[in-house]
Each structure stands twice: as C-alpha cells, then as structure tokens.
Amino acid sequence: MPIVAGHLLTDPAGRDALVPEGTRAVALARSAPGCPDFALTANTLDPARVNVVERWASEEELLAFRGSGPDGNTAARILGADVRRYAISSVGYA
C-alpha cells in the first residue's frame, strides 16, 4: 500500500486560495480506482505550507492516476515541495 505524504510551499498570501483550487484534484483522486483517501490541507502553523496525504491500494493504481496533477496556473504557484512515496507493508489501528 503506497502512502504519499509531504507538503507544498506557496506564497502565504495565496495559500488559502490554493487549497480550494485543489478540490478538483482531490475529487478525481478519490473517485479513481484504489484511492481510499486524498487530502490537501492548509498547515495550521506555517502560512506558506499545504499538507498532502494520499493512500492508495496499489502502486499500479497510484501510477495510473499520476499525470492528473495541477493545471499550469496552479503549478506555477507552487514554489517548492517535499512530497514522498512510502511503501507500507502492514497496517494496524492506532
């Protein structure tokens, strides 16, 4: 099960507009086969940071969705990113 987690960096003045712009990407991902969760959220401490968390049933389903990322206008507003993919071998309740 792949987990994608990290953050995007944007101009703090535009961060609160960037998060709702991601609604389309979130909806597309959640309707894609094998995606039980996908979230873009404003970080509560850093006004330039947008948190990214994705859960996928398989690597194949994650890769099939890739390429459905932000449009050029939104991508141009992302100033930096640290988003990584983690391969999870087991899952249990916290």
Short mmCIF file of C-alpha atoms in Angstrom, two decimals:
data_model
loop_
_atom_site.label_atom_id
_atom_site.label_comp_id
_atom_site.label_asym_id
_atom_site.label_seq_id
_atom_site.Cartn_x
_atom_site.Cartn_y
_atom_site.Cartn_z
CA MET A 1 0.00 0.00 0.00
CA PRO A 2 1.65 3.26 -1.07
CA ILE A 3 1.25 6.35 1.08
CA VAL A 4 2.17 9.73 -0.40
CA ALA A 5 2.80 12.43 2.19
CA GLY A 6 4.53 15.76 2.43
CA HIS A 7 3.93 19.40 1.72
CA LEU A 8 3.83 22.08 -0.96
CA LEU A 9 5.10 25.62 -0.45
CA THR A 10 3.37 28.68 -1.86
CA ASP A 11 3.19 32.41 -1.27
CA PRO A 12 1.48 32.81 2.14
CA ALA A 13 -0.85 35.44 0.67
CA GLY A 14 -2.20 32.89 -1.81
CA ARG A 15 -2.18 29.72 0.24
CA ASP A 16 -5.81 29.94 1.36
CA ALA A 17 -6.90 30.22 -2.28
CA LEU A 18 -4.67 27.35 -3.41
CA VAL A 19 -6.26 24.78 -1.08
CA PRO A 20 -9.81 25.04 -2.51
CA GLU A 21 -8.35 25.05 -6.04
CA GLY A 22 -7.18 21.52 -5.22
CA THR A 23 -10.77 20.34 -4.74
CA ARG A 24 -10.94 19.05 -8.31
CA ALA A 25 -7.74 17.01 -7.89
CA VAL A 26 -8.99 15.62 -4.57
CA ALA A 27 -12.33 14.62 -6.12
CA LEU A 28 -10.61 13.00 -9.13
CA ALA A 29 -8.26 11.03 -6.89
CA ARG A 30 -10.97 9.85 -4.53
CA SER A 31 -13.04 8.62 -7.46
CA ALA A 32 -10.03 6.85 -9.01
CA PRO A 33 -9.74 3.10 -8.52
CA GLY A 34 -7.70 2.25 -5.42
CA CYS A 35 -7.69 5.64 -3.68
CA PRO A 36 -9.42 5.50 -0.29
CA ASP A 37 -8.06 8.89 0.79
CA PHE A 38 -6.50 12.01 -0.68
CA ALA A 39 -6.24 15.34 1.13
CA LEU A 40 -4.79 18.81 0.61
CA THR A 41 -4.99 20.95 3.74
CA ALA A 42 -3.67 24.28 4.96
CA ASN A 43 -0.98 23.81 7.60
CA THR A 44 -2.10 25.24 10.94
CA LEU A 45 1.30 26.78 11.80
CA ASP A 46 3.00 27.68 8.51
CA PRO A 47 1.06 30.10 6.27
CA ALA A 48 3.10 29.05 3.20
CA ARG A 49 2.54 25.31 3.59
CA VAL A 50 -0.12 22.97 2.16
CA ASN A 51 -0.07 19.41 3.52
CA VAL A 52 -0.54 16.48 1.12
CA VAL A 53 -1.64 12.98 2.16
CA GLU A 54 -2.68 10.18 -0.20
CA ARG A 55 -3.45 6.49 0.38
CA TRP A 56 -3.52 4.02 -2.48
CA ALA A 57 -4.38 0.32 -2.60
CA SER A 58 -1.53 -0.43 -5.01
CA GLU A 59 1.45 1.10 -6.77
CA GLU A 60 -0.22 0.42 -10.13
CA GLU A 61 -3.32 2.43 -9.18
CA LEU A 62 -1.20 5.31 -7.90
CA LEU A 63 0.85 5.39 -11.11
CA ALA A 64 -2.28 5.21 -13.27
CA PHE A 65 -3.55 8.37 -11.56
CA ARG A 66 -0.29 10.30 -11.92
CA GLY A 67 -0.36 12.96 -14.58
CA SER A 68 -3.69 14.19 -13.23
CA GLY A 69 -1.90 16.84 -11.18
CA PRO A 70 -2.42 20.59 -11.01
CA ASP A 71 -3.00 22.67 -14.11
CA GLY A 72 -0.30 25.10 -15.27
CA ASN A 73 -1.73 28.08 -13.37
CA THR A 74 -1.85 26.21 -10.07
CA ALA A 75 1.52 24.53 -10.63
CA ALA A 76 3.15 27.92 -11.22
CA ARG A 77 2.05 29.00 -7.73
CA ILE A 78 3.78 26.05 -6.07
CA LEU A 79 7.18 27.42 -5.05
CA GLY A 80 8.58 24.23 -3.59
CA ALA A 81 7.62 20.77 -2.45
CA ASP A 82 8.73 17.89 -0.29
CA VAL A 83 6.34 15.05 -1.13
CA ARG A 84 7.46 11.43 -0.85
CA ARG A 85 6.06 7.98 -1.50
CA TYR A 86 6.21 5.37 1.26
CA ALA A 87 5.70 1.65 0.75
CA ILE A 88 3.71 0.24 3.66
CA SER A 89 3.97 -3.48 4.33
CA SER A 90 1.43 -3.76 7.14
CA VAL A 91 -1.39 -1.68 8.61
CA GLY A 92 -2.95 -1.66 12.08
CA TYR A 93 -5.16 0.60 14.11
CA ALA A 94 -3.51 3.45 16.01
#
